[in-house]
Coordinates of N, CA and C in Angstrom, one line a residue:
M1 N 0.7 31.4 -7.9 CA -0.3 30.4 -6.6 C 0.0 29.1 -7.2
L2 N 0.6 29.1 -8.6 CA 0.8 27.7 -8.8 C 2.1 27.1 -8.6
V3 N 3.3 27.8 -8.2 CA 4.1 27.4 -7.8 C 4.3 26.9 -6.5
L4 N 3.0 27.7 -5.6 CA 3.2 27.2 -4.0 C 2.1 26.1 -4.1
A5 N 1.2 26.0 -4.9 CA 0.5 24.9 -4.9 C 1.6 23.4 -5.2
A6 N 2.1 23.9 -6.0 CA 3.2 22.8 -6.8 C 4.1 22.2 -5.4
L7 N 4.4 23.4 -4.7 CA 5.4 23.3 -3.3 C 4.6 22.3 -2.0
A8 N 3.2 22.5 -1.6 CA 2.5 21.7 -0.9 C 1.9 20.7 -1.5
A9 N 1.9 20.4 -2.6 CA 1.7 19.1 -2.8 C 2.6 18.5 -2.8
L10 N 4.1 18.7 -3.1 CA 5.4 18.0 -3.0 C 5.5 17.9 -1.9
A11 N 5.3 19.1 -0.7 CA 6.0 18.8 0.6 C 4.9 17.4 1.2
M12 N 3.4 17.7 0.9 CA 2.7 16.5 1.5 C 2.5 15.0 1.1
L13 N 3.4 14.8 -0.5 CA 4.0 13.8 -1.1 C 5.2 13.2 -0.2
N14 N 5.8 14.0 0.3 CA 7.4 13.9 1.0 C 6.8 12.9 2.3
A15 N 6.3 13.9 2.9 CA 5.4 13.4 4.3 C 4.5 12.3 4.5
G16 N 3.8 12.0 3.3 CA 3.4 10.6 3.0 C 4.2 9.4 3.0
C17 N 5.5 9.6 2.0 CA 6.2 8.8 2.0 C 7.3 8.6 3.1
A18 N 7.6 9.6 4.1 CA 8.4 9.3 5.1 C 7.4 8.6 6.4
T19 N 5.9 8.3 6.2 CA 5.4 7.9 7.8 C 5.4 6.2 7.1
L20 N 5.3 6.3 5.2 CA 5.5 4.6 4.8 C 6.2 4.0 5.5
T21 N 7.5 4.5 5.6 CA 8.7 3.7 6.0 C 8.9 3.1 7.6
K22 N 7.8 3.1 8.4 CA 8.2 3.0 9.7 C 7.2 2.1 10.4
G23 N 7.3 1.1 10.8 CA 6.4 -0.2 11.2 C 6.8 -1.1 10.1
S24 N 5.5 -2.2 10.7 CA 5.8 -3.4 10.1 C 5.0 -3.7 8.8
T25 N 3.4 -2.8 8.8 CA 2.8 -2.8 8.3 C 2.3 -1.6 7.7
Q26 N 1.4 -1.3 6.8 CA 1.4 -0.1 5.9 C -0.1 -0.1 5.3
T27 N -0.8 0.6 4.9 CA -1.9 0.6 4.6 C -2.4 0.7 2.9
V28 N -2.7 -0.1 2.2 CA -3.0 0.1 0.8 C -4.4 0.7 0.4
T29 N -4.7 1.4 -0.4 CA -5.9 1.6 -1.0 C -6.2 0.7 -2.4
V30 N -7.6 -0.1 -2.2 CA -7.4 0.0 -3.5 C -8.7 0.3 -4.0
D31 N -8.8 0.9 -5.4 CA -10.1 1.3 -6.1 C -9.9 0.8 -7.8
T32 N -11.1 1.1 -7.9 CA -11.2 0.1 -9.7 C -12.1 1.2 -9.9
D33 N -11.6 1.6 -11.5 CA -12.6 2.4 -12.6 C -13.5 1.5 -13.8
P34 N -14.8 1.4 -13.0 CA -15.7 2.2 -11.9 C -15.4 1.5 -11.0
S35 N -15.6 2.0 -9.8 CA -15.5 1.1 -8.6 C -16.8 0.6 -8.3
G36 N -17.1 -0.1 -7.3 CA -17.6 -1.0 -7.2 C -17.5 -2.3 -7.1
A37 N -16.0 -2.8 -7.3 CA -15.6 -4.3 -7.6 C -15.4 -4.7 -6.4
V38 N -15.0 -6.2 -6.5 CA -14.3 -7.1 -5.7 C -13.2 -7.0 -5.6
C39 N -12.1 -6.8 -5.2 CA -10.9 -6.8 -5.1 C -10.2 -7.8 -4.3
T40 N -9.4 -9.0 -4.6 CA -8.7 -10.4 -3.8 C -7.2 -10.1 -3.5
L41 N -6.8 -10.0 -2.8 CA -5.3 -9.7 -2.6 C -4.5 -11.0 -1.8
T42 N -3.4 -11.7 -2.6 CA -3.0 -12.9 -2.1 C -1.3 -12.8 -2.2
R43 N -0.8 -13.6 -1.0 CA 0.6 -13.4 -1.1 C 1.2 -14.5 -1.1
D44 N 2.0 -15.1 -1.7 CA 2.7 -16.8 -1.5 C 1.6 -17.5 -1.5
S45 N 0.3 -17.2 -2.6 CA -0.9 -18.2 -2.8 C -1.8 -18.2 -1.1
K46 N -1.4 -17.5 -0.3 CA -2.1 -17.0 0.6 C -2.9 -15.5 0.8
P47 N -4.1 -16.0 1.1 CA -5.2 -14.9 1.3 C -4.6 -13.4 2.4
L48 N -4.5 -12.2 1.9 CA -4.0 -11.3 2.7 C -5.4 -10.6 2.9
A49 N -6.2 -10.0 2.0 CA -7.5 -9.6 2.2 C -8.5 -9.3 1.1
V50 N -9.6 -8.6 1.3 CA -10.7 -9.3 0.4 C -11.1 -7.3 0.5
V51 N -11.0 -6.3 -0.4 CA -11.9 -5.1 -0.6 C -13.2 -5.6 -1.0
N52 N -14.5 -4.8 -0.8 CA -15.7 -5.5 -1.5 C -16.6 -4.5 -0.6
P53 N -17.1 -3.4 -1.0 CA -16.3 -3.2 -2.9 C -15.7 -2.0 -2.4
T54 N -14.7 -1.9 -3.7 CA -13.9 -0.7 -4.4 C -14.9 0.7 -4.1
P55 N -13.9 1.8 -3.7 CA -12.4 1.6 -3.2 C -12.7 1.5 -1.8
G56 N -11.7 1.3 -1.3 CA -11.3 0.6 0.2 C -10.2 0.6 0.6
S57 N -9.8 0.7 1.5 CA -8.2 0.7 2.4 C -8.0 -0.6 3.4
I58 N -7.1 -0.9 3.0 CA -6.9 -2.4 4.2 C -5.3 -2.3 4.4
P59 N -5.2 -2.8 5.8 CA -3.6 -2.8 6.2 C -3.2 -4.2 5.9
I60 N -1.8 -4.2 5.3 CA -1.0 -5.3 5.0 C 0.3 -5.2 5.3
S61 N 0.9 -6.5 5.7 CA 2.4 -6.6 6.6 C 3.2 -6.3 5.5
K62 N 4.5 -5.5 5.8 CA 5.3 -5.4 5.0 C 6.1 -6.6 4.7
S63 N 6.8 -6.9 3.2 CA 7.0 -7.8 2.9 C 8.3 -7.8 1.5
S64 N 9.3 -8.6 1.0 CA 9.3 -8.3 -0.2 C 8.9 -9.4 -1.0
G65 N 7.7 -9.7 -0.8 CA 6.9 -10.9 -1.9 C 5.9 -10.1 -2.3
A66 N 5.7 -10.4 -3.7 CA 4.8 -9.9 -4.1 C 3.1 -10.0 -3.9
V67 N 2.5 -9.3 -3.9 CA 0.7 -9.4 -3.8 C 0.2 -9.3 -5.0
S68 N -0.3 -10.3 -5.1 CA -1.6 -10.5 -6.1 C -2.8 -9.9 -6.1
V69 N -3.2 -9.7 -6.9 CA -4.8 -8.6 -7.1 C -5.3 -9.2 -8.3
I70 N -6.7 -9.3 -7.8 CA -7.5 -9.8 -8.5 C -8.6 -9.5 -8.4
C71 N -9.5 -8.6 -9.2 CA -10.8 -8.0 -9.4 C -12.1 -8.2 -10.3
K72 N -12.8 -8.0 -9.5 CA -13.9 -8.7 -10.7 C -15.4 -7.8 -10.0
K73 N -16.2 -7.7 -11.0 CA -17.5 -6.7 -11.3 C -18.1 -7.3 -12.4
D74 N -19.3 -7.6 -11.9 CA -20.4 -7.6 -13.3 C -20.3 -7.1 -14.5
K75 N -20.7 -7.6 -15.7 CA -20.1 -6.7 -17.2 C -18.8 -6.4 -17.4
Y76 N -17.9 -6.8 -16.5 CA -16.7 -6.3 -16.7 C -15.3 -7.8 -17.0
L77 N -14.8 -7.4 -17.5 CA -13.6 -8.4 -17.6 C -12.8 -8.6 -16.4
D78 N -12.6 -9.9 -15.4 CA -11.5 -9.3 -14.4 C -10.2 -9.2 -15.0
A79 N -9.8 -8.5 -14.0 CA -8.6 -8.0 -14.1 C -7.8 -8.2 -12.8
A80 N -6.2 -8.8 -13.5 CA -5.3 -9.6 -12.6 C -4.0 -8.7 -12.5
G81 N -3.1 -8.3 -11.7 CA -2.0 -7.7 -11.7 C -1.4 -8.3 -10.4
T82 N 0.1 -7.8 -10.5 CA 0.7 -8.0 -9.7 C 1.4 -6.8 -8.7
M83 N 1.2 -6.6 -7.7 CA 2.1 -5.5 -7.0 C 3.1 -5.8 -6.1
T84 N 4.2 -5.5 -6.4 CA 5.7 -5.5 -6.2 C 6.4 -4.4 -5.1
S85 N 6.8 -4.8 -4.0 CA 7.4 -4.2 -3.1 C 8.7 -4.0 -3.0
Q86 N 9.9 -4.2 -3.9 CA 10.9 -4.2 -4.3 C 11.2 -3.3 -4.5
F87 N 12.4 -2.4 -3.9 CA 12.9 -1.4 -4.1 C 13.2 -1.1 -5.3
Q88 N 12.8 0.1 -6.2 CA 13.0 0.0 -7.7 C 13.0 1.6 -7.9
A89 N 14.3 2.0 -9.0 CA 14.0 3.6 -8.9 C 13.3 4.2 -9.4
I90 N 11.9 3.7 -10.5 CA 10.3 3.8 -10.5 C 9.5 2.9 -10.6
T91 N 8.5 3.2 -10.7 CA 7.4 2.3 -10.6 C 6.3 2.8 -11.4
F92 N 5.8 2.1 -12.3 CA 4.5 2.8 -12.8 C 3.5 2.2 -12.0
G93 N 3.0 2.7 -10.7 CA 2.2 1.9 -9.7 C 0.9 1.4 -10.6
N94 N 0.5 2.1 -10.7 CA -1.0 1.4 -11.4 C -0.9 1.2 -13.1
I95 N 0.1 1.8 -13.6 CA 0.2 0.9 -15.0 C 0.0 -0.5 -14.8
L96 N 0.9 -1.0 -13.8 CA 1.5 -2.6 -13.7 C 0.3 -3.4 -13.9
F97 N -0.9 -2.7 -13.3 CA -2.2 -3.4 -13.5 C -3.0 -3.1 -14.0
G98 N -3.1 -2.8 -15.0 CA -4.4 -2.2 -16.4 C -4.9 -1.4 -16.3
G99 N -4.8 -0.5 -14.7 CA -5.2 0.6 -14.5 C -4.2 1.9 -14.9
L100 N -4.4 3.3 -15.3 CA -3.4 3.9 -15.1 C -3.8 5.3 -14.6
I101 N -4.7 5.3 -13.7 CA -4.3 6.5 -12.8 C -3.8 6.7 -11.4
G102 N -3.2 7.2 -11.2 CA -2.5 7.0 -10.0 C -1.2 7.9 -10.1
V103 N 0.1 7.4 -9.1 CA 1.2 7.8 -9.0 C 2.1 7.3 -9.2
A104 N 3.3 7.5 -9.3 CA 4.7 6.4 -9.5 C 5.2 6.9 -8.3
I105 N 6.2 6.0 -8.0 CA 6.8 6.2 -6.6 C 8.5 5.8 -7.5
D106 N 9.3 6.5 -6.8 CA 10.8 6.4 -7.1 C 11.7 6.5 -6.5
A107 N 12.9 6.5 -6.6 CA 13.9 6.1 -5.6 C 13.9 7.1 -4.4
A108 N 13.5 8.5 -5.3 CA 13.4 9.6 -4.1 C 13.1 9.2 -2.4
S109 N 12.0 8.4 -2.6 CA 11.2 8.2 -1.5 C 11.7 7.4 -0.5
G110 N 13.1 6.9 -0.8 CA 13.8 6.1 0.2 C 12.9 4.9 0.9
A111 N 11.6 4.3 0.1 CA 11.3 3.5 0.6 C 11.9 2.0 0.2
S112 N 11.7 0.9 0.9 CA 12.0 -0.4 0.4 C 11.1 -1.7 0.6
H113 N 10.6 -2.1 0.7 CA 10.0 -3.4 0.9 C 8.7 -2.6 1.3
E114 N 8.4 -1.9 -0.2 CA 7.0 -0.9 0.5 C 6.1 -1.3 -0.8
Y115 N 4.5 -1.2 -0.8 CA 3.8 -1.6 -2.0 C 3.2 -0.4 -2.0
P116 N 3.0 0.1 -3.3 CA 2.0 1.7 -3.8 C 0.8 1.8 -2.7
A117 N 0.9 2.9 -2.6 CA -0.1 3.3 -1.6 C -1.5 3.6 -1.8
L118 N -1.6 3.6 -2.9 CA -2.8 3.4 -3.6 C -2.5 2.5 -5.1
V119 N -3.7 1.9 -5.5 CA -3.8 1.4 -6.7 C -4.8 0.8 -7.4
T120 N -4.9 1.5 -8.2 CA -6.4 2.2 -9.2 C -6.6 0.7 -10.3
I121 N -7.4 0.5 -10.7 CA -7.4 -1.1 -11.6 C -8.5 -0.8 -12.5
T122 N -8.4 -0.3 -14.0 CA -8.9 0.2 -15.0 C -10.0 -1.2 -14.9
L123 N -10.7 -1.4 -15.5 CA -12.0 -2.7 -15.3 C -12.5 -2.6 -17.2
I124 N -11.9 -3.3 -17.9 CA -12.7 -3.3 -19.2 C -13.8 -3.9 -19.7
P125 N -14.8 -3.4 -19.9 CA -16.3 -3.6 -20.4 C -16.1 -5.3 -20.8
A126 N -17.0 -6.1 -20.7 CA -17.3 -7.1 -21.5 C -17.3 -7.2 -22.6
Q127 N -18.5 -6.2 -22.9 CA -18.9 -5.8 -24.3 C -19.1 -4.3 -24.7
F128 N -18.4 -3.7 -25.5 CA -18.7 -2.5 -25.6 C -20.0 -2.7 -26.8
P129 N -20.9 -1.6 -26.5 CA -22.0 -1.5 -27.8 C -21.5 -1.1 -29.4
T130 N -20.6 -0.2 -29.4 CA -20.1 -0.1 -30.8 C -18.6 -0.1 -31.1
L131 N -17.9 -0.5 -32.1 CA -16.4 0.1 -32.3 C -16.3 1.2 -31.8
A132 N -16.9 2.4 -31.9 CA -16.4 3.7 -31.5 C -16.4 3.9 -30.0
D133 N -17.3 2.9 -29.5 CA -17.4 3.0 -28.3 C -15.9 2.3 -27.5
R134 N -15.4 1.3 -28.5 CA -14.3 0.9 -27.8 C -13.4 1.4 -28.1
D135 N -13.1 2.2 -29.2 CA -12.0 2.9 -29.4 C -11.7 4.1 -28.6
T136 N -12.8 4.7 -28.1 CA -12.7 6.1 -27.4 C -12.0 5.5 -25.9
F137 N -12.7 4.5 -25.4 CA -12.2 3.8 -24.3 C -10.9 3.7 -24.3
F138 N -10.2 3.0 -25.4 CA -8.8 2.6 -25.3 C -8.1 4.0 -25.5
D139 N -8.7 4.8 -26.6 CA -7.7 5.7 -26.7 C -7.7 6.7 -25.3
R140 N -8.7 7.0 -24.3 CA -8.5 7.2 -22.9 C -7.2 7.0 -22.4
M141 N -7.3 5.5 -22.4 CA -6.1 4.6 -21.6 C -4.8 5.1 -22.0
R142 N -4.5 5.5 -23.6 CA -3.4 5.5 -24.4 C -3.3 7.0 -24.0
Q143 N -4.1 7.7 -23.9 CA -3.5 9.3 -23.6 C -3.4 9.4 -21.9
T144 N -4.0 8.5 -21.0 CA -4.1 8.7 -19.7 C -2.0 7.8 -19.3
L145 N -2.1 6.8 -20.1 CA -0.7 6.4 -20.0 C 0.4 7.4 -20.4
L146 N 0.0 7.9 -21.7 CA 1.1 8.8 -21.9 C 1.2 9.9 -21.0
K147 N 0.5 10.5 -20.2 CA 0.5 11.4 -19.2 C 0.8 11.2 -18.3
E148 N 0.7 10.0 -17.7 CA 1.4 9.6 -16.6 C 2.9 9.0 -16.8
A149 N 3.4 8.3 -17.9 CA 4.7 8.2 -18.4 C 5.6 9.8 -18.6
A150 N 4.8 10.9 -19.1 CA 5.8 12.2 -19.1 C 5.6 12.5 -17.5
E151 N 5.1 12.4 -16.5 CA 5.1 12.9 -15.6 C 6.6 12.3 -14.6
V152 N 6.4 10.7 -15.1 CA 7.6 10.1 -14.4 C 8.6 10.1 -14.9
K153 N 9.2 10.5 -16.2 CA 10.2 11.0 -16.8 C 10.6 12.6 -16.2
Q154 N 9.5 13.2 -16.1 CA 9.9 15.0 -15.5 C 10.7 14.6 -14.2
R155 N 9.8 13.5 -13.6 CA 10.4 13.2 -12.0 C 11.7 12.9 -11.9
I156 N 11.7 11.7 -13.0 CA 12.9 11.1 -13.0 C 14.5 12.2 -13.4
A157 N 13.9 12.8 -14.3 CA 14.6 14.5 -14.5 C 15.2 15.1 -13.6
K158 N 14.3 15.2 -12.7 CA 14.5 16.0 -11.8 C 15.2 15.5 -10.6
E159 N 15.2 14.6 -10.0 CA 15.2 13.7 -9.1 C 16.8 13.0 -8.6
C160 N 17.0 12.1 -10.1 CA 18.1 11.4 -10.0 C 19.7 12.1 -10.4
N161 N 20.6 11.4 -10.0 CA 21.8 11.7 -10.3 C 22.7 11.0 -11.1
G162 N 23.5 11.5 -12.2 CA 24.6 10.3 -13.1 C 24.1 9.5 -13.6
T163 N 24.9 8.4 -13.8 CA 24.3 7.3 -14.9 C 23.0 6.9 -14.6
Q164 N 22.4 6.9 -13.1 CA 21.4 6.1 -13.1 C 20.4 6.8 -13.9
C165 N 20.5 8.0 -14.1 CA 19.1 8.6 -14.5 C 18.9 8.1 -16.0
E166 N 20.0 7.7 -16.9 CA 20.1 7.1 -18.1 C 19.5 5.7 -18.1
K167 N 19.4 5.0 -16.7 CA 18.7 3.4 -16.7 C 17.3 4.1 -16.5
E168 N 16.9 4.8 -15.7 CA 15.6 5.3 -15.3 C 15.1 5.7 -16.2
L169 N 15.3 6.4 -17.3 CA 14.2 6.9 -18.6 C 14.2 5.6 -19.5
A170 N 15.5 4.9 -19.2 CA 15.4 3.5 -20.2 C 14.1 2.9 -19.8
A171 N 14.6 2.7 -18.8 CA 13.2 2.0 -18.0 C 11.9 2.5 -18.2
A172 N 11.7 3.9 -17.7 CA 10.5 4.7 -18.3 C 10.1 4.4 -19.5
E173 N 10.7 4.3 -20.5 CA 10.7 4.1 -21.5 C 10.1 2.9 -22.2
A174 N 10.8 1.6 -21.7 CA 10.9 0.3 -21.7 C 9.2 0.4 -21.3
G175 N 8.7 0.6 -20.2 CA 7.8 0.3 -19.4 C 6.7 0.9 -20.5
T176 N 6.6 2.3 -20.9 CA 5.9 2.9 -21.6 C 5.7 2.2 -23.3
K177 N 6.2 1.6 -23.8 CA 6.2 0.8 -24.8 C 5.7 -0.5 -24.7
A178 N 6.1 -1.0 -23.7 CA 5.0 -2.4 -23.4 C 3.8 -2.0 -23.0
K179 N 3.5 -0.8 -21.9 CA 2.3 -0.7 -21.9 C 1.2 -0.5 -23.1
L180 N 2.0 0.3 -24.1 CA 1.1 0.8 -25.1 C 0.7 -0.7 -26.1
A181 N 1.6 -1.6 -26.3 CA 1.5 -2.6 -26.8 C 0.3 -3.6 -25.9
E182 N 0.4 -3.8 -24.6 CA -0.6 -4.6 -24.1 C -2.2 -3.6 -24.5
I183 N -1.9 -2.7 -24.2 CA -3.4 -1.9 -24.7 C -4.1 -2.4 -26.4
E184 N -3.0 -2.3 -27.1 CA -3.2 -2.1 -28.8 C -4.1 -3.6 -28.4
Q185 N -3.5 -4.6 -27.6 CA -3.4 -5.8 -28.1 C -5.0 -6.3 -27.4
K186 N -5.2 -5.8 -26.4 CA -6.6 -5.5 -25.4 C -8.1 -5.3 -26.6
Q187 N -7.5 -3.8 -27.1 CA -8.5 -3.5 -27.8 C -8.6 -4.5 -28.9
A188 N -7.6 -5.1 -29.7 CA -7.8 -5.7 -30.8 C -8.8 -7.0 -30.4
L189 N -8.7 -7.1 -29.1 CA -9.2 -8.9 -28.5 C -10.9 -8.4 -27.9
A190 N -11.4 -6.6 -27.3 CA -12.8 -6.7 -27.1 C -13.5 -6.8 -27.9
N191 N -14.5 -7.5 -27.1 CA -15.8 -8.1 -27.5 C -16.5 -6.6 -28.0
V192 N -17.1 -6.7 -29.0 CA -18.0 -5.5 -29.8 C -19.2 -6.2 -30.1
A193 N -20.3 -5.5 -29.6 CA -21.8 -6.3 -29.9 C -22.0 -6.1 -31.2
G194 N -22.2 -6.9 -31.9 CA -23.3 -7.2 -33.4 C -21.5 -7.3 -34.1
A195 N -20.4 -7.4 -33.8 CA -19.3 -7.4 -34.6 C -18.7 -9.2 -34.8

């Protein structure tokens, strides 16, 4: 049963990738954890769309230009990131945004100038009640990152060929290390009540 479920999921993923390559626009879903934020998308300093509230789906034109995303929610720090459409061997879709839940897109999709279909941005509370709450929050971020990174590495090992595999695995490892360092920095700077 597990094998059948995995094959069905893979078939749906491949079908989804195929549909994204057609046309000059695509739909991007923007979500936040927690939901209910307002996210503004811009490209080349020009507004593209506003998702209010998250989650929400919007059509955007395909382009080689990066899309900036800024999300705001009361009692949370603003979160910002850049959504690139450049064809890359691997992309940690949501990891680039400080959000850690989502899918990885790799060279097997055959897509170029495609943005991630789903972006989930994790919002950091403006203040944590206790040090333990802060540490639990960031520990969860680390665990999710490591799980997603392991999935990306497994996918690379299955789907790539030749010397490109080593480059993709090295990029995945470097991306994981950079994100772990970023999480560490955000934890150290997080505001804790009474601290």
